[in-house]
Every structure is written in structure tokens, then in C-alpha cells.
Amino acid sequence: MKEENIKTKEDTKKSGYCITTYTFRLYTNHKSYLKVTQEKFNALISRFYRVCLRHKEILEGSNRDCSKKLLKLTGITKDGEIGKEYFEIKLPKDLKRTAASMAVRYAKIYFTYLEKSKEDPNIGTPTKTRKFNSPVTFWTGMRKDIQEDGKMKLKLCTRRNEWRFCEVKIKGFERLKGLEILSPTIVIKKDYVLARIPVKHQIEDVTPVKYRLKEENVRICGITFSNSNNFAICTIIDSKGNYLKSLFVSGGNEYRHECKCILNKIYSDKCKIRRWQTVKDDHINYFKKLHNISEYYAHNVSKRIVEFCKENHVRIIAFADLTIYSDDKSYYYRKKIKKYTPIFLRTKILEYLKYKSFKEGILCKLVNSKNTSCKCYKCGGDVKRGKDELKVCCSNGHNMDYFFNSAMNIALACLNIKKS
Ligand SMILES: [Zn+2]
């Protein structure tokens, strides 16, 4: 009996899902209606919010229970019982419910900060929110099915206070063909309207790392980040700790150069400005550009790593946990990390890498970074850095790349293979 049980456990892989949000431009002739809807929605939130502040007792338990109590307090029950704080609401049911849960959430935040400020005098007393400005999410009752060309109908409030379905079109919707689409959120910007559409991805296998490590032909990819021309160095090992393949993700110098050009422009601009001149927007466009470049490289690097891992059937990605103290950690801090250098992108790349790899069924694991860069991965001897910082030599005469060595060590640490 026992054996059978184990078999079924191994055969049935745990499946899971993840949600990613895509942003599209929205074409509509009813921007004013969208605005009216959002205003009404936010007015209702602030009204609910004030009720919550007056009745602190309803804010106990889960958010769902709280919003139920709130709706009971402000509405009429089926038996005709009128709540204490009754007021008339002319909004669709779905909007009412979301507004109530939002108000509960904001009120809870307010009260937790209020309590904190009572205990700790360093924290000032929080102020009550006066005006809300949250975008509207269109739940199933508020929209009609999205067609393949991106047309859909949203329930909007007209200027005459009527609710009716209006047609809008999403630009570039073909990208989402065949995927499971959840409720879109409409964000109104100054010159344009955006639709944020969450999409559900099914993931075939979400077996935890603990069980993956026990698999016979598990492959692990160790990653280190450097401040040289290579953003990241990846090495793949098999279950016995043998080296299989490596990837050096380059482009660091390019990134550094592009950022430097913009930083120089900002600097020269600052020199030109006289003291009596007021600076308009404080170089906001330059900083936007810097942000965009960083985003581009972070996405690009993480995508390349995930593709490499997918091609080589990697199951686990390992990287150093810098929150645990170790000698290796000092590498990252010895040279002060300057903004807009390759190593500066480390956190961003990791953040994107985590969700991108999870989408492909690959899990990430943090590894204790103790002795990952100061020991040789082949023999365990001490590693010495030569004149060229990137090349290292161990006490037994193994020559190799500094970061390659630490990536191998991280992958091996994940496998828990200790070489003496
Ligand atoms: Zn060695």
C-alpha cells in the first residue's frame, strides 16, 4: 500500500497558476463617461470610509466580513430593516461591493497607524484621507465579453446619471489570444486611457524546491552578478555536481555608457542654469529616460537567463542571499554601488527573474553565500585574485573566471555538495 501511495504522489504533479498584468492603450469616445464613473466610484469610497471611521467596531475580522457589515450598516436588508447609516446609492452592485472593501482596507490602515503613533511618539498621527482617486476595476457584471479584435462593452455612467454599456477598443489585444483573461482595470491618464488586464497562466509543475532536489536528473543553475561587462554569469550543473554549460549575459558596458551620456547631459544642464532661474520639471524627462533604459536592460537580461534555463531543462535557479552575513557579501559593498551601473540592476533583474522563471515552471532559491567566492569550486582551496580582477587562481593551480567560480559554488551550495 505504501509503495502505491508514493507512486501516485510522484506521478501527479502539482499544478498551479500565476497572474501577470498587461497594459494596453484603450480607444474610446466616452472618456468623459469613464471619468464620471471613476468620480462616482471614489465619492462612494470616501463616503464609506467616513462611516468606517465613525464605527470602528465593524472593522474586526477579515476584510470580507467587514465590508458585509459595512453594507448592512448603510443599506436595507431583505426584510426591510434600515441600517443606522443608511443612504441611497445609485451605483451597480459590483461597484458598491468593491468600494466597500476598498473603504474597509483604507480605514484599517488608518487605525493601525493611529495605534502605532500612540505607542511610538516618533511616528506622527496619520491624517484621514480626504479624497480618493483609485481606478475602477470592471468585474463580470460591469462588462460584456471581450471579443477577439479587442472590442468590449463597459458599463459606464453617462452625464445624465444613467448607466449603460459603451463600446471601447483595446489596442494590440491580439497578443492575449487564447489566454484566460480576468477583470480589467481602466486607468485614466491626462492624454490617454490605459487598460490593465490581468491574465492567468497555468503552470504544469509547481513542485517545491525541497522535492526537486531529490529528483534523479535535477539541473541547477547558479547565478552571480558582476559590475563588469557581464550583468550575470550563469552555470548549470547536474544532480552529481558536474559542470554542464554556462552563459555570460553581456551588455553591461553598453548600459553604463548609455546612462553616462544622459547623466552628463543633466550635469551640463545644471551648470548652465543661473541661480535666479527656476528649473522646470527638474530634468524629469532625463530621469524618465534613465528609468526606461534600466527597465529595458533588467527585462532583457532576465528574459535571456530564463530562456537559457528553459533550453537546458533547468529546474532550480540559485542565487546568493545577501541578507545573511558572509565574506562574499563584502564584494558587493566594498566598492560602493553607484547608481546606473550593471550591479545596480541586480535587485531589479532578480525581481523580474523570479516571476518570469515561475511562469516556465522553474523555481528560485536563495543560497547562503558563505565561502562562495573565496574557495575554488574544484578543490576547495583558497582563491587569490591576480592583477586582473576577473581572473583568479587557486592554491592548487586552477585558473578560472572569478564570477564563474562563485556561480559554480552557489549552484553546488544549492545541491549541498561539500568538497573538502
Ligand atoms: Zn582549485
Coordinates of C-alpha atoms and ligand atoms in Angstrom, one line a residue:
M1 CA 0.0 0.0 0.0
K2 CA 2.7 2.4 0.9
E3 CA 4.6 2.0 -2.3
E4 CA 1.5 2.7 -4.3
N5 CA 0.9 5.9 -2.4
I6 CA 4.4 7.1 -3.2
K7 CA 4.0 6.4 -6.9
T8 CA 0.8 8.3 -7.2
K9 CA 2.4 11.2 -5.4
E10 CA 5.2 11.3 -7.9
D11 CA 3.0 10.8 -10.9
T12 CA 0.5 13.6 -10.2
K13 CA 2.5 16.8 -10.5
K14 CA 1.1 19.7 -8.5
S15 CA -0.2 22.3 -10.9
G16 CA -0.6 26.0 -10.2
Y17 CA -1.1 29.3 -11.8
C18 CA 0.3 32.8 -11.8
I19 CA -1.2 36.1 -12.8
T20 CA 0.6 38.7 -14.9
T21 CA -0.9 42.1 -15.8
Y22 CA -0.5 43.5 -19.3
T23 CA -1.1 47.2 -20.0
F24 CA -2.7 48.3 -23.3
R25 CA -3.9 51.6 -24.7
L26 CA -7.7 52.0 -24.8
Y27 CA -9.6 53.6 -27.6
T28 CA -12.8 55.2 -26.6
N29 CA -15.2 58.0 -27.5
H30 CA -16.5 58.0 -24.0
K31 CA -13.6 59.4 -21.9
S32 CA -15.9 61.7 -20.1
Y33 CA -18.2 58.8 -19.1
L34 CA -15.2 56.9 -17.8
K35 CA -14.2 60.0 -15.8
V36 CA -17.7 60.3 -14.4
T37 CA -17.7 56.6 -13.4
Q38 CA -14.4 57.0 -11.6
E39 CA -15.5 60.1 -9.8
K40 CA -18.7 58.4 -8.6
F41 CA -16.8 55.4 -7.5
N42 CA -14.3 57.4 -5.5
A43 CA -17.0 59.5 -4.0
L44 CA -18.7 56.4 -2.7
I45 CA -15.4 55.1 -1.3
S46 CA -14.9 58.3 0.7
R47 CA -18.4 58.1 2.0
F48 CA -18.0 54.5 3.1
Y49 CA -14.6 55.4 4.6
R50 CA -16.1 58.1 6.8
V51 CA -18.7 55.6 8.0
C52 CA -15.9 53.2 8.8
L53 CA -14.1 55.8 10.9
R54 CA -17.2 56.6 12.8
H55 CA -18.0 52.9 13.5
K56 CA -14.7 51.3 14.5
E57 CA -16.4 48.2 15.8
I58 CA -17.2 46.9 12.3
L59 CA -13.5 46.7 11.4
E60 CA -12.9 43.4 13.1
G61 CA -12.3 40.1 11.3
S62 CA -11.5 39.5 7.7
N63 CA -11.9 42.2 5.0
R64 CA -14.8 40.4 3.5
D65 CA -16.8 40.2 6.8
C66 CA -16.0 43.9 7.4
S67 CA -17.4 45.0 4.1
K68 CA -20.5 42.9 4.6
K69 CA -21.1 44.6 7.9
L70 CA -20.5 48.0 6.3
L71 CA -23.0 47.3 3.5
K72 CA -25.5 46.2 6.1
L73 CA -25.0 49.4 8.1
T74 CA -25.5 51.6 5.1
G75 CA -28.2 49.7 3.2
I76 CA -31.5 48.0 3.6
T77 CA -31.7 44.2 4.3
K78 CA -34.2 41.9 2.5
D79 CA -36.6 42.2 5.4
G80 CA -36.8 45.9 5.1
E81 CA -34.6 46.7 8.0
I82 CA -32.9 50.1 7.5
G83 CA -29.3 50.4 8.7
K84 CA -28.1 53.1 11.1
E85 CA -26.1 55.0 8.5
Y86 CA -28.5 54.4 5.6
F87 CA -28.0 56.5 2.4
E88 CA -29.2 56.0 -1.1
I89 CA -26.6 54.6 -3.6
K90 CA -27.3 54.7 -7.3
L91 CA -24.4 52.5 -8.4
P92 CA -24.3 49.0 -9.8
K93 CA -23.9 46.2 -7.2
D94 CA -20.4 45.2 -8.2
L95 CA -19.0 48.7 -7.9
K96 CA -20.7 49.1 -4.5
R97 CA -19.1 46.0 -3.2
T98 CA -15.6 46.9 -4.4
A99 CA -16.0 50.4 -3.0
A100 CA -17.0 48.9 0.4
S101 CA -14.0 46.6 0.5
M102 CA -11.6 49.5 -0.5
A103 CA -13.0 51.7 2.2
V104 CA -12.5 49.0 4.8
R105 CA -8.9 48.5 3.7
Y106 CA -8.1 52.2 3.9
A107 CA -9.8 52.6 7.3
K108 CA -7.9 49.6 8.6
I109 CA -4.6 51.2 7.5
Y110 CA -5.6 54.4 9.2
F111 CA -6.4 52.7 12.5
T112 CA -3.2 50.6 12.6
Y113 CA -1.1 53.8 12.0
L114 CA -3.1 55.6 14.7
E115 CA -2.3 52.8 17.2
K116 CA 1.3 52.8 16.2
S117 CA 1.6 56.6 16.7
K118 CA 0.1 56.2 20.2
E119 CA 2.9 53.7 21.2
D120 CA 5.7 55.4 19.4
P121 CA 6.0 59.2 19.7
N122 CA 8.4 59.3 16.7
I123 CA 5.6 58.4 14.4
G124 CA 3.3 61.3 13.7
T125 CA -0.5 60.9 13.9
P126 CA -1.9 59.9 10.5
T127 CA -4.3 62.2 8.6
K128 CA -7.6 61.0 7.4
T129 CA -7.8 60.6 3.6
R130 CA -9.9 63.3 2.1
K131 CA -10.0 62.4 -1.5
F132 CA -9.6 59.1 -3.2
N133 CA -8.5 58.6 -6.7
S134 CA -8.4 54.9 -7.4
P135 CA -9.0 53.4 -10.8
V136 CA -12.1 51.3 -11.5
T137 CA -12.0 47.6 -12.0
F138 CA -14.7 46.2 -14.2
W139 CA -15.9 43.0 -12.7
T140 CA -18.0 40.5 -14.7
G141 CA -21.2 42.4 -14.0
M142 CA -19.7 45.6 -15.3
R143 CA -18.5 44.4 -18.7
K144 CA -19.6 42.3 -21.6
D145 CA -17.3 39.7 -23.1
I146 CA -14.2 40.8 -24.8
Q147 CA -14.1 39.9 -28.5
E148 CA -11.1 38.8 -30.4
D149 CA -10.4 42.1 -32.0
G150 CA -10.2 43.8 -28.6
K151 CA -13.7 45.3 -28.6
M152 CA -15.7 45.1 -25.4
K153 CA -18.5 46.8 -23.6
L154 CA -18.2 48.5 -20.2
K155 CA -21.0 49.7 -18.0
L156 CA -20.4 53.4 -17.6
C157 CA -22.3 56.3 -16.1
T158 CA -23.4 59.0 -18.5
R159 CA -23.6 62.6 -17.7
R160 CA -27.3 62.3 -17.2
N161 CA -26.7 59.8 -14.4
E162 CA -27.8 56.8 -16.5
W163 CA -25.8 53.5 -16.5
R164 CA -25.4 52.0 -19.9
F165 CA -22.9 49.8 -21.8
C166 CA -20.5 51.6 -24.0
E167 CA -18.1 50.1 -26.5
V168 CA -14.3 50.6 -26.1
K169 CA -11.4 49.0 -28.0
I170 CA -8.2 47.7 -26.7
K171 CA -5.1 48.3 -29.0
G172 CA -3.0 45.3 -29.6
F173 CA -5.3 42.9 -27.9
E174 CA -4.2 40.0 -30.3
R175 CA -1.3 39.4 -28.0
L176 CA -3.6 37.8 -25.5
K177 CA -5.3 35.4 -27.8
G178 CA -6.2 32.1 -26.2
L179 CA -5.3 33.2 -22.7
E180 CA -7.6 33.3 -19.7
I181 CA -8.5 37.0 -19.1
L182 CA -9.6 38.4 -15.7
S183 CA -11.3 41.7 -14.9
P184 CA -9.6 44.8 -16.5
T185 CA -8.8 48.0 -14.6
I186 CA -9.1 51.3 -16.5
V187 CA -6.6 54.0 -15.7
I188 CA -7.3 57.5 -16.9
K189 CA -4.2 59.5 -17.7
K190 CA -4.0 63.1 -18.8
D191 CA -3.9 62.5 -22.5
Y192 CA -4.8 58.8 -22.9
V193 CA -6.6 55.9 -21.3
L194 CA -4.9 52.6 -20.3
A195 CA -6.4 49.2 -19.7
R196 CA -4.6 46.9 -17.2
I197 CA -5.6 43.4 -18.0
P198 CA -4.6 40.6 -15.6
V199 CA -4.0 37.2 -17.4
K200 CA -4.0 33.8 -15.7
H201 CA -1.2 31.4 -16.8
Q202 CA -1.5 27.8 -15.9
I203 CA 1.8 26.2 -14.7
E204 CA 2.1 22.5 -15.1
D205 CA 4.5 21.8 -12.3
V206 CA 5.0 23.7 -9.1
T207 CA 6.7 21.0 -7.0
P208 CA 8.6 22.7 -4.2
V209 CA 12.4 23.0 -4.3
K210 CA 12.8 20.5 -1.4
Y211 CA 11.4 17.7 -3.5
R212 CA 13.0 18.9 -6.7
L213 CA 16.4 18.5 -5.1
K214 CA 15.7 14.8 -4.6
E215 CA 14.9 14.2 -8.2
E216 CA 17.4 12.0 -10.1
N217 CA 18.1 14.3 -13.0
V218 CA 17.6 17.7 -11.5
R219 CA 19.6 20.5 -13.1
I220 CA 20.5 23.6 -11.1
C221 CA 21.6 27.0 -12.5
G222 CA 23.8 29.2 -10.2
I223 CA 23.8 32.9 -10.9
T224 CA 26.2 35.7 -9.8
F225 CA 26.0 39.3 -10.7
S226 CA 29.0 41.4 -11.6
N227 CA 29.9 45.0 -12.3
S228 CA 31.9 44.2 -15.4
N229 CA 30.7 43.9 -19.0
N230 CA 28.6 40.9 -17.8
F231 CA 25.4 41.6 -16.0
A232 CA 25.1 38.0 -14.8
I233 CA 27.0 34.7 -15.0
C234 CA 25.0 31.5 -15.1
T235 CA 26.4 28.0 -14.7
I236 CA 24.4 24.8 -15.0
I237 CA 25.2 21.6 -13.1
D238 CA 23.6 18.2 -13.0
S239 CA 22.5 16.3 -9.9
K240 CA 26.0 15.0 -9.3
G241 CA 27.6 18.4 -9.3
N242 CA 29.2 18.2 -12.8
Y243 CA 29.5 21.3 -14.9
L244 CA 27.3 21.3 -18.0
K245 CA 27.0 24.7 -19.5
S246 CA 27.5 28.4 -18.8
L247 CA 26.1 31.7 -20.1
F248 CA 27.7 35.1 -19.7
V249 CA 25.0 37.8 -20.1
S250 CA 26.8 40.7 -21.5
G251 CA 25.8 44.3 -22.2
G252 CA 27.0 45.9 -19.0
N253 CA 29.3 48.4 -20.7
E254 CA 26.6 49.4 -23.2
Y255 CA 24.2 50.1 -20.3
R256 CA 26.9 52.0 -18.4
H257 CA 27.7 54.1 -21.4
E258 CA 24.0 54.9 -22.3
C259 CA 23.4 56.0 -18.7
K260 CA 26.5 58.1 -18.6
C261 CA 25.6 60.0 -21.7
I262 CA 22.3 61.1 -20.1
L263 CA 23.9 61.8 -16.7
N264 CA 26.4 64.1 -18.4
K265 CA 23.6 65.9 -20.1
I266 CA 21.9 66.5 -16.8
Y267 CA 25.2 67.7 -15.3
S268 CA 25.9 70.1 -18.1
D269 CA 22.3 71.4 -17.9
K270 CA 22.7 72.1 -14.2
C271 CA 25.9 74.1 -14.9
K272 CA 24.1 76.3 -17.4
I273 CA 21.3 77.2 -15.0
R274 CA 21.7 80.5 -13.3
R275 CA 20.8 80.9 -9.7
W276 CA 17.7 83.1 -10.3
Q277 CA 16.2 80.7 -12.9
T278 CA 13.6 78.3 -11.7
V279 CA 14.1 74.8 -13.1
K280 CA 11.1 73.4 -14.9
D281 CA 10.3 69.8 -14.0
D282 CA 13.8 69.3 -12.7
H283 CA 15.1 67.2 -15.6
I284 CA 12.1 64.9 -15.3
N285 CA 12.4 63.7 -18.9
Y286 CA 16.0 62.7 -18.5
F287 CA 15.3 60.7 -15.4
K288 CA 12.4 59.1 -17.1
K289 CA 14.8 58.0 -19.9
L290 CA 17.2 56.6 -17.3
H291 CA 14.4 54.7 -15.8
N292 CA 13.3 53.3 -19.1
I293 CA 16.8 52.2 -20.0
S294 CA 17.2 50.4 -16.7
E295 CA 13.8 48.7 -17.1
Y296 CA 14.7 47.6 -20.6
Y297 CA 18.0 46.0 -19.6
A298 CA 16.6 44.4 -16.5
H299 CA 13.8 42.8 -18.6
N300 CA 16.2 41.8 -21.3
V301 CA 18.7 40.2 -19.0
S302 CA 16.1 38.3 -17.0
K303 CA 14.5 37.1 -20.2
R304 CA 17.8 35.8 -21.6
I305 CA 18.5 33.9 -18.4
V306 CA 15.1 32.3 -18.3
E307 CA 15.4 31.3 -22.0
F308 CA 18.8 29.8 -21.3
C309 CA 17.5 27.8 -18.4
K310 CA 14.4 26.6 -20.3
E311 CA 16.5 25.3 -23.2
N312 CA 18.7 23.3 -20.8
H313 CA 15.8 21.9 -18.7
V314 CA 16.9 23.6 -15.5
R315 CA 14.6 23.0 -12.5
I316 CA 16.0 25.4 -9.9
I317 CA 17.8 28.7 -10.2
A318 CA 20.0 29.5 -7.2
F319 CA 21.5 32.9 -6.2
A320 CA 23.2 34.3 -3.2
D321 CA 21.2 35.6 -0.3
L322 CA 22.9 38.9 0.6
T323 CA 20.9 39.4 3.8
I324 CA 23.0 36.7 5.5
Y325 CA 26.4 37.9 6.5
S326 CA 29.4 36.4 4.8
D327 CA 32.8 37.4 3.5
D328 CA 31.5 37.2 -0.1
K329 CA 28.9 39.8 0.6
S330 CA 31.6 42.3 1.1
Y331 CA 32.4 42.2 -2.6
Y332 CA 29.1 44.0 -3.3
Y333 CA 29.7 46.6 -0.6
R334 CA 33.4 47.0 -0.8
K335 CA 33.1 49.1 -3.9
K336 CA 30.2 51.4 -3.2
I337 CA 27.4 50.5 -5.6
K338 CA 26.9 53.5 -7.8
K339 CA 23.6 54.2 -9.4
Y340 CA 23.2 53.2 -13.1
T341 CA 26.0 50.6 -13.1
P342 CA 25.4 46.9 -14.0
I343 CA 25.5 45.7 -10.4
F344 CA 22.9 48.4 -9.5
L345 CA 20.4 46.4 -11.6
R346 CA 20.8 43.3 -9.5
T347 CA 17.6 43.6 -7.4
K348 CA 15.5 44.6 -10.5
I349 CA 16.8 41.6 -12.5
L350 CA 16.1 39.2 -9.7
E351 CA 12.6 40.6 -9.2
Y352 CA 11.8 40.0 -12.9
L353 CA 13.6 36.7 -13.0
K354 CA 11.5 35.3 -10.2
Y355 CA 8.2 35.8 -11.9
K356 CA 9.4 35.0 -15.4
S357 CA 11.0 31.7 -14.3
F358 CA 8.0 30.8 -12.3
K359 CA 5.9 31.2 -15.4
E360 CA 8.0 28.5 -17.0
G361 CA 7.8 26.2 -14.0
I362 CA 11.4 27.0 -12.7
L363 CA 11.8 27.9 -9.1
C364 CA 14.3 30.3 -7.5
K365 CA 16.2 29.6 -4.3
L366 CA 18.2 31.8 -2.1
V367 CA 21.5 30.2 -1.0
N368 CA 23.8 31.1 1.9
S369 CA 26.7 32.9 0.2
K370 CA 29.3 31.9 2.7
N371 CA 32.6 30.9 1.0
T372 CA 31.1 31.0 -2.4
S373 CA 33.7 33.3 -4.0
C374 CA 36.8 32.8 -1.9
K375 CA 37.1 29.0 -2.4
C376 CA 37.8 27.0 -5.5
Y377 CA 34.9 25.0 -6.7
K378 CA 37.1 22.2 -8.0
C379 CA 39.3 21.6 -5.0
G380 CA 38.1 23.9 -2.2
G381 CA 41.5 25.7 -2.0
D382 CA 41.8 29.4 -1.3
V383 CA 41.4 31.6 -4.3
K384 CA 43.7 34.5 -5.0
R385 CA 42.9 37.4 -7.2
G386 CA 45.6 38.4 -9.6
K387 CA 46.2 41.8 -11.2
D388 CA 43.3 41.3 -13.4
E389 CA 40.4 41.2 -11.0
L390 CA 38.3 38.9 -13.2
K391 CA 40.9 36.1 -13.4
V392 CA 41.6 34.1 -10.3
C393 CA 44.0 31.3 -9.4
C394 CA 43.6 28.8 -6.6
S395 CA 46.3 27.4 -4.4
N396 CA 46.3 24.1 -6.4
G397 CA 46.7 25.9 -9.7
H398 CA 43.2 26.1 -11.1
N399 CA 42.8 29.1 -13.3
M400 CA 39.3 30.5 -14.0
D401 CA 37.0 33.4 -14.0
Y402 CA 36.2 34.9 -10.6
F403 CA 32.4 35.1 -11.2
F404 CA 32.3 31.7 -12.9
N405 CA 33.8 30.2 -9.8
S406 CA 31.3 31.8 -7.5
A407 CA 28.4 30.9 -9.7
M408 CA 29.5 27.3 -9.6
N409 CA 29.9 27.5 -5.9
I410 CA 26.4 28.8 -5.5
A411 CA 24.9 26.1 -7.6
L412 CA 26.9 23.5 -5.6
A413 CA 25.8 25.0 -2.3
C414 CA 22.2 24.6 -3.5
L415 CA 22.9 20.9 -4.1
N416 CA 24.5 20.7 -0.7
I417 CA 27.6 19.1 -2.0
K418 CA 30.6 19.9 0.0
K419 CA 34.0 19.2 -1.4
S420 CA 36.9 19.1 1.1
Ligands
ZN1 ZN 41.4 24.6 -7.2

